[in-house]
Amino acid sequence: MTVTTTADVLALDAAAQDLLFREARTANAFTDEPVTDDQLAAIYDLVKWAPSAMNSQPLRIVAVRSPEARERLVAQMSEGNRRKTAGAPLTLIAVADEDFHEHLPRTFPHSAGARERMAANPGRPAMARFNASIQLGYLILGIRAAGLAAGPMAGYDAEGVKREFLAPNEQVVAVVNVGRPGPDAWFDRLPRLEYDEAVREI
Ligand SMILES: Cc1cc2nc3c(=O)[nH]c(=O)nc-3n(C[C@H](O)[C@H](O)[C@H](O)COP(=O)(O)O)c2cc1C
């Protein structure tokens, strides 16, 4: 199949494509330039538009800022993730709220009884995790849109992070370092699957 991959078929301008995708990297080291509350609020203001099933919006974000809380978080990270987390100006815990259904009367108001139906649905924790993961992808893009770099990580003691920081109805989805990339921030860029390897038409 012949597929046009030139950037000019896209609506987003080339600089924004670079910022969000082509030149965006996973950062492993950061400068000590702070990430402000205003930046985080502006990022969330974009990220909140992510789609989710039933507009469920299960993502919660715990911004780990105080030195004391950061130390407790670093202790829960896997060995290879400790130094980069300790060196980031801000770290976010991306959380799935299994009780997202409590908001449905406001966030999905046209569906009468949605909250009660979801309350009785045993698939609710999995639904929370799946949709919060979609929102996590948007969170990474939102961080990039602010001109910052994200360092998402799955290497941590999930039970430990939950015990230290989360409520019983919450599960950790990822931990994300945020900041300006510092020296030696990047590993080598790894190959991506090509179109024909990832997409098939039927
Ligand atoms: C959900 C998720 C979990 C990840 N977990 C880790 C991790 O625990 N430690 C780590 O160093 N990198 C982790 N990464 C980073 C990936 O290895 C990295 O994004 C990938 O190699 C692409 O790198 P690039 O964006 O610089 O091209 C994770 C990324 C994602 C999205």
mmCIF file of C-alpha atoms and ligand atoms in Angstrom:
data_model
loop_
_atom_site.group_PDB
_atom_site.id
_atom_site.type_symbol
_atom_site.label_atom_id
_atom_site.label_comp_id
_atom_site.label_asym_id
_atom_site.label_seq_id
_atom_site.Cartn_x
_atom_site.Cartn_y
_atom_site.Cartn_z
ATOM 1 C CA MET A 1 0.000 0.000 0.000
ATOM 2 C CA THR A 2 1.228 3.489 -0.806
ATOM 3 C CA VAL A 3 0.852 5.761 2.160
ATOM 4 C CA THR A 4 1.630 9.459 2.290
ATOM 5 C CA THR A 5 3.635 10.182 5.409
ATOM 6 C CA THR A 6 4.694 13.734 4.644
ATOM 7 C CA ALA A 7 3.944 16.068 7.489
ATOM 8 C CA ASP A 8 1.972 18.456 5.298
ATOM 9 C CA VAL A 9 -1.133 16.269 5.317
ATOM 10 C CA LEU A 10 -1.482 17.079 9.014
ATOM 11 C CA ALA A 11 -3.333 20.059 10.468
ATOM 12 C CA LEU A 12 -0.775 20.679 13.221
ATOM 13 C CA ASP A 13 2.098 22.944 12.139
ATOM 14 C CA ALA A 14 5.538 21.388 11.754
ATOM 15 C CA ALA A 15 7.018 23.071 14.843
ATOM 16 C CA ALA A 16 4.208 21.710 17.020
ATOM 17 C CA GLN A 17 4.633 18.251 15.465
ATOM 18 C CA ASP A 18 8.307 18.367 16.434
ATOM 19 C CA LEU A 19 7.579 19.636 19.944
ATOM 20 C CA LEU A 20 4.929 17.051 20.717
ATOM 21 C CA PHE A 21 6.231 14.067 18.768
ATOM 22 C CA ARG A 22 9.360 13.941 16.604
ATOM 23 C CA GLU A 23 11.747 15.786 18.894
ATOM 24 C CA ALA A 24 10.033 14.911 22.170
ATOM 25 C CA ARG A 25 12.082 12.505 24.218
ATOM 26 C CA THR A 26 11.785 10.599 27.473
ATOM 27 C CA ALA A 27 14.063 12.481 29.873
ATOM 28 C CA ASN A 28 16.294 10.668 32.332
ATOM 29 C CA ALA A 29 17.994 13.732 33.874
ATOM 30 C CA PHE A 30 16.733 17.212 34.656
ATOM 31 C CA THR A 31 17.976 20.686 35.464
ATOM 32 C CA ASP A 32 16.888 22.119 38.814
ATOM 33 C CA GLU A 33 14.654 24.738 37.162
ATOM 34 C CA PRO A 34 11.368 24.463 39.067
ATOM 35 C CA VAL A 35 8.107 23.397 37.460
ATOM 36 C CA THR A 36 5.581 25.878 38.798
ATOM 37 C CA ASP A 37 2.028 25.322 39.981
ATOM 38 C CA ASP A 38 0.937 27.617 37.124
ATOM 39 C CA GLN A 39 2.644 25.339 34.589
ATOM 40 C CA LEU A 40 1.036 22.264 36.131
ATOM 41 C CA ALA A 41 -2.387 23.937 36.118
ATOM 42 C CA ALA A 42 -1.965 24.959 32.459
ATOM 43 C CA ILE A 43 -0.947 21.403 31.572
ATOM 44 C CA TYR A 44 -4.009 19.971 33.333
ATOM 45 C CA ASP A 45 -6.186 22.494 31.522
ATOM 46 C CA LEU A 46 -5.186 20.808 28.240
ATOM 47 C CA VAL A 47 -5.112 17.255 29.557
ATOM 48 C CA LYS A 48 -8.640 17.412 30.963
ATOM 49 C CA TRP A 49 -9.969 17.324 27.386
ATOM 50 C CA ALA A 50 -8.767 13.754 26.896
ATOM 51 C CA PRO A 51 -11.552 11.350 25.938
ATOM 52 C CA SER A 52 -12.581 8.608 28.367
ATOM 53 C CA ALA A 53 -15.322 5.973 28.414
ATOM 54 C CA MET A 54 -18.551 7.482 29.746
ATOM 55 C CA ASN A 55 -16.492 10.662 30.221
ATOM 56 C CA SER A 56 -15.355 8.863 33.361
ATOM 57 C CA GLN A 57 -12.064 10.809 33.820
ATOM 58 C CA PRO A 58 -10.551 8.447 36.416
ATOM 59 C CA LEU A 59 -7.076 10.056 36.285
ATOM 60 C CA ARG A 60 -5.938 11.764 39.468
ATOM 61 C CA ILE A 61 -2.535 13.395 39.712
ATOM 62 C CA VAL A 62 -0.486 13.560 42.888
ATOM 63 C CA ALA A 63 2.192 16.253 42.516
ATOM 64 C CA VAL A 64 5.073 15.202 44.741
ATOM 65 C CA ARG A 65 6.825 18.439 45.557
ATOM 66 C CA SER A 66 7.976 18.669 49.172
ATOM 67 C CA PRO A 67 11.477 17.293 49.898
ATOM 68 C CA GLU A 68 10.020 15.006 52.561
ATOM 69 C CA ALA A 69 7.415 13.499 50.190
ATOM 70 C CA ARG A 70 9.979 13.230 47.380
ATOM 71 C CA GLU A 71 12.272 11.234 49.649
ATOM 72 C CA ARG A 72 9.441 8.859 50.520
ATOM 73 C CA LEU A 73 8.643 8.413 46.814
ATOM 74 C CA VAL A 74 12.246 7.807 45.777
ATOM 75 C CA ALA A 75 12.415 4.991 48.356
ATOM 76 C CA GLN A 76 9.566 3.223 46.499
ATOM 77 C CA MET A 77 11.168 3.518 43.061
ATOM 78 C CA SER A 78 13.124 0.632 41.559
ATOM 79 C CA GLU A 79 16.884 0.987 41.829
ATOM 80 C CA GLY A 80 17.344 2.207 38.238
ATOM 81 C CA ASN A 81 14.723 4.930 38.661
ATOM 82 C CA ARG A 82 15.883 6.397 41.975
ATOM 83 C CA ARG A 83 18.550 8.848 40.859
ATOM 84 C CA LYS A 84 16.482 10.358 38.033
ATOM 85 C CA THR A 85 13.470 10.731 40.324
ATOM 86 C CA ALA A 86 15.537 12.334 43.088
ATOM 87 C CA GLY A 87 16.983 14.751 40.522
ATOM 88 C CA ALA A 88 13.686 15.864 38.946
ATOM 89 C CA PRO A 89 12.191 19.177 40.060
ATOM 90 C CA LEU A 90 8.707 17.657 40.120
ATOM 91 C CA THR A 91 7.336 14.137 40.052
ATOM 92 C CA LEU A 92 3.722 13.251 39.355
ATOM 93 C CA ILE A 93 1.998 10.077 40.462
ATOM 94 C CA ALA A 94 -0.635 9.213 37.858
ATOM 95 C CA VAL A 95 -3.457 7.543 39.728
ATOM 96 C CA ALA A 96 -6.648 5.724 38.703
ATOM 97 C CA ASP A 97 -9.626 6.533 40.920
ATOM 98 C CA GLU A 98 -11.813 3.423 41.096
ATOM 99 C CA ASP A 99 -14.601 5.574 42.514
ATOM 100 C CA PHE A 100 -14.834 7.713 39.380
ATOM 101 C CA HIS A 101 -18.509 6.759 39.154
ATOM 102 C CA GLU A 102 -19.326 9.170 41.990
ATOM 103 C CA HIS A 103 -18.862 12.027 39.493
ATOM 104 C CA LEU A 104 -21.050 10.540 36.741
ATOM 105 C CA PRO A 105 -24.232 12.461 37.661
ATOM 106 C CA ARG A 106 -22.255 15.635 36.798
ATOM 107 C CA THR A 107 -19.899 14.339 34.107
ATOM 108 C CA PHE A 108 -22.309 11.996 32.275
ATOM 109 C CA PRO A 109 -25.640 13.564 33.267
ATOM 110 C CA HIS A 110 -27.786 12.302 30.372
ATOM 111 C CA SER A 111 -27.360 8.665 31.487
ATOM 112 C CA ALA A 112 -29.829 8.154 34.323
ATOM 113 C CA GLY A 113 -28.608 5.631 36.893
ATOM 114 C CA ALA A 114 -25.051 5.496 35.509
ATOM 115 C CA ARG A 115 -23.508 5.964 38.943
ATOM 116 C CA GLU A 116 -25.533 3.123 40.451
ATOM 117 C CA ARG A 117 -24.854 0.793 37.502
ATOM 118 C CA MET A 118 -21.104 1.466 37.694
ATOM 119 C CA ALA A 119 -21.129 1.067 41.482
ATOM 120 C CA ALA A 120 -22.302 -2.535 40.979
ATOM 121 C CA ASN A 121 -19.944 -3.248 38.052
ATOM 122 C CA PRO A 122 -17.030 -5.563 39.019
ATOM 123 C CA GLY A 123 -15.109 -4.309 35.980
ATOM 124 C CA ARG A 124 -14.830 -0.812 37.471
ATOM 125 C CA PRO A 125 -11.176 -1.067 38.674
ATOM 126 C CA ALA A 126 -10.045 -2.273 35.233
ATOM 127 C CA MET A 127 -12.086 0.440 33.560
ATOM 128 C CA ALA A 128 -10.497 3.027 35.843
ATOM 129 C CA ARG A 129 -7.010 1.810 34.970
ATOM 130 C CA PHE A 130 -7.638 1.644 31.220
ATOM 131 C CA ASN A 131 -9.121 5.109 30.970
ATOM 132 C CA ALA A 132 -6.575 6.676 33.336
ATOM 133 C CA SER A 133 -3.880 5.167 31.083
ATOM 134 C CA ILE A 134 -5.384 6.942 28.076
ATOM 135 C CA GLN A 135 -5.374 10.142 30.114
ATOM 136 C CA LEU A 136 -1.739 9.439 31.075
ATOM 137 C CA GLY A 137 -0.832 9.567 27.371
ATOM 138 C CA TYR A 138 -2.463 12.976 27.167
ATOM 139 C CA LEU A 139 -0.622 14.037 30.325
ATOM 140 C CA ILE A 140 2.703 13.253 28.662
ATOM 141 C CA LEU A 141 1.628 15.288 25.615
ATOM 142 C CA GLY A 142 0.481 18.147 27.853
ATOM 143 C CA ILE A 143 3.891 18.211 29.564
ATOM 144 C CA ARG A 144 5.519 18.396 26.126
ATOM 145 C CA ALA A 145 3.128 21.166 25.065
ATOM 146 C CA ALA A 146 4.466 23.206 28.001
ATOM 147 C CA GLY A 147 7.971 22.835 26.553
ATOM 148 C CA LEU A 148 8.940 20.451 29.330
ATOM 149 C CA ALA A 149 10.108 16.857 29.215
ATOM 150 C CA ALA A 150 8.376 13.900 30.821
ATOM 151 C CA GLY A 151 10.012 10.781 32.206
ATOM 152 C CA PRO A 152 7.252 8.200 32.676
ATOM 153 C CA MET A 153 8.172 5.163 34.759
ATOM 154 C CA ALA A 154 6.542 1.850 35.640
ATOM 155 C CA GLY A 155 9.427 0.671 37.784
ATOM 156 C CA TYR A 156 8.333 1.109 41.408
ATOM 157 C CA ASP A 157 6.802 -0.824 44.279
ATOM 158 C CA ALA A 158 3.109 -0.297 43.517
ATOM 159 C CA GLU A 159 2.023 -1.455 46.975
ATOM 160 C CA GLY A 160 4.547 0.870 48.571
ATOM 161 C CA VAL A 161 3.482 3.905 46.506
ATOM 162 C CA LYS A 162 -0.132 3.156 47.362
ATOM 163 C CA ARG A 163 0.597 2.785 51.039
ATOM 164 C CA GLU A 164 2.593 6.023 51.182
ATOM 165 C CA PHE A 165 0.441 8.293 49.049
ATOM 166 C CA LEU A 166 -2.903 6.895 47.869
ATOM 167 C CA ALA A 167 -6.394 6.297 49.187
ATOM 168 C CA PRO A 168 -7.913 2.771 49.321
ATOM 169 C CA ASN A 169 -9.942 3.455 46.136
ATOM 170 C CA GLU A 170 -6.870 4.527 44.158
ATOM 171 C CA GLN A 171 -4.274 2.563 42.159
ATOM 172 C CA VAL A 172 -1.003 3.881 40.789
ATOM 173 C CA VAL A 173 -0.771 3.828 36.983
ATOM 174 C CA ALA A 174 2.657 5.425 36.462
ATOM 175 C CA VAL A 175 5.132 7.808 38.045
ATOM 176 C CA VAL A 176 6.223 10.701 35.807
ATOM 177 C CA ASN A 177 9.222 12.951 36.292
ATOM 178 C CA VAL A 178 8.753 16.451 34.856
ATOM 179 C CA GLY A 179 11.233 19.207 34.126
ATOM 180 C CA ARG A 180 13.728 20.683 31.718
ATOM 181 C CA PRO A 181 16.094 18.047 30.388
ATOM 182 C CA GLY A 182 19.538 18.235 31.935
ATOM 183 C CA PRO A 183 22.930 16.967 30.728
ATOM 184 C CA ASP A 184 22.847 13.358 29.496
ATOM 185 C CA ALA A 185 19.045 13.368 29.637
ATOM 186 C CA TRP A 186 18.598 11.037 26.704
ATOM 187 C CA PHE A 187 19.306 7.421 26.004
ATOM 188 C CA ASP A 188 19.832 6.647 22.303
ATOM 189 C CA ARG A 189 16.620 7.009 20.327
ATOM 190 C CA LEU A 190 15.200 3.519 19.860
ATOM 191 C CA PRO A 191 13.651 2.305 16.615
ATOM 192 C CA ARG A 192 9.918 2.581 16.090
ATOM 193 C CA LEU A 193 7.775 0.101 14.195
ATOM 194 C CA GLU A 194 6.968 1.235 10.681
ATOM 195 C CA TYR A 195 3.481 1.811 9.370
ATOM 196 C CA ASP A 196 3.205 -1.566 7.650
ATOM 197 C CA GLU A 197 4.299 -3.363 10.813
ATOM 198 C CA ALA A 198 1.747 -1.660 13.015
ATOM 199 C CA VAL A 199 -1.227 -0.962 10.767
ATOM 200 C CA ARG A 200 -3.198 -3.355 8.634
ATOM 201 C CA GLU A 201 -6.173 -2.590 6.525
ATOM 202 C CA ILE A 202 -8.971 -5.068 6.033
HETATM 203 C C1 LIG B 1 4.397 3.510 30.922
HETATM 204 C C2 LIG B 1 5.890 3.714 30.782
HETATM 205 C C3 LIG B 1 6.732 3.137 31.706
HETATM 206 C C4 LIG B 1 8.102 3.348 31.623
HETATM 207 N N1 LIG B 1 8.904 2.864 32.621
HETATM 208 C C5 LIG B 1 10.197 3.234 32.661
HETATM 209 C C6 LIG B 1 10.997 2.959 33.795
HETATM 210 O O1 LIG B 1 10.550 2.384 34.792
HETATM 211 N N2 LIG B 1 12.295 3.364 33.781
HETATM 212 C C7 LIG B 1 12.835 4.016 32.716
HETATM 213 O O2 LIG B 1 14.011 4.371 32.764
HETATM 214 N N3 LIG B 1 12.088 4.315 31.619
HETATM 215 C C8 LIG B 1 10.794 3.964 31.571
HETATM 216 N N4 LIG B 1 10.008 4.317 30.491
HETATM 217 C C9 LIG B 1 10.620 5.074 29.375
HETATM 218 C C10 LIG B 1 10.682 4.300 28.047
HETATM 219 O O3 LIG B 1 11.727 3.372 28.054
HETATM 220 C C11 LIG B 1 10.862 5.339 26.915
HETATM 221 O O4 LIG B 1 9.726 6.172 26.903
HETATM 222 C C12 LIG B 1 11.022 4.699 25.551
HETATM 223 O O5 LIG B 1 12.202 3.951 25.476
HETATM 224 C C13 LIG B 1 11.046 5.750 24.442
HETATM 225 O O6 LIG B 1 12.061 6.718 24.665
HETATM 226 P P1 LIG B 1 12.044 8.106 23.857
HETATM 227 O O7 LIG B 1 10.750 8.782 24.201
HETATM 228 O O8 LIG B 1 13.214 8.888 24.349
HETATM 229 O O9 LIG B 1 12.126 7.787 22.418
HETATM 230 C C14 LIG B 1 8.652 4.096 30.534
HETATM 231 C C15 LIG B 1 7.774 4.660 29.600
HETATM 232 C C16 LIG B 1 6.413 4.485 29.718
HETATM 233 C C17 LIG B 1 5.506 5.152 28.719
#
